[in-house]
Amino acid sequence: MADSYDAVAYLLDRANIHDTVAKLGACVDGGSWASVPDEVFAADLRIDYTEVFPGEPYVTTGAKQVAEWAGMLKLADKSQHVLSGILVDLPQPGSSVKPPTVTTATANVMASLRRDAAPGGPITQSGVSLKLIPSMGWLTRTCEPGVLRL
């Protein structure tokens, strides 16, 4: 690992994290589930829905989370998840700045689900703020792997 965090590493980290977050929505709606565990998620995930649903946070694998989401979305005839306002919290580069090993990314998510036979109308919409804590291990620099938390 480099001793300092330069502008090229900062820009590359920011672009890679932004693209990874954006890829989640594209894969979900495009049905590209097979790529999510390896290209978007870390091996282990801590899922926390407690701000919108009752229950407790839990730890699962990327493959199990994908299977759960895919099963839920089979109930909808169509879905659209729009991720916007993706902000990546990285330190500004500098010769005295150490490369980060963990960072936070946030995004606004607007979900629209269509189910033609749904009572009360075919479309349900909801919006949430998604907080992700990606490990830098899956980026171009070699760091300790971590957990992606939703």
Tab-separated table of C-alpha atoms in Angstrom, residues 2-13 91-100:
chain	number	residue	atom	x	y	z
A	2	ALA	CA	1.230	3.503	-0.770
A	3	ASP	CA	2.415	5.738	2.073
A	4	SER	CA	0.417	8.737	0.848
A	5	TYR	CA	-2.881	9.317	-0.901
A	6	ASP	CA	-2.386	11.075	-4.228
A	7	ALA	CA	-4.938	12.701	-6.539
A	8	VAL	CA	-4.928	9.820	-9.021
A	9	ALA	CA	-5.725	7.273	-6.282
A	10	TYR	CA	-8.452	9.573	-4.901
A	11	LEU	CA	-10.123	10.011	-8.298
A	12	LEU	CA	-9.869	6.309	-9.095
A	13	ASP	CA	-11.321	5.316	-5.709
A	91	PRO	CA	-10.137	12.221	2.440
A	92	GLN	CA	-8.693	14.895	0.199
A	93	PRO	CA	-5.402	13.679	-1.276
A	94	GLY	CA	-2.093	14.891	0.075
A	95	SER	CA	1.450	13.806	0.824
A	96	SER	CA	0.684	13.460	4.550
A	97	VAL	CA	-2.652	11.660	4.030
A	98	LYS	CA	-2.720	7.883	4.409
A	99	PRO	CA	-4.762	5.909	1.862
A	100	PRO	CA	-8.164	5.007	3.358
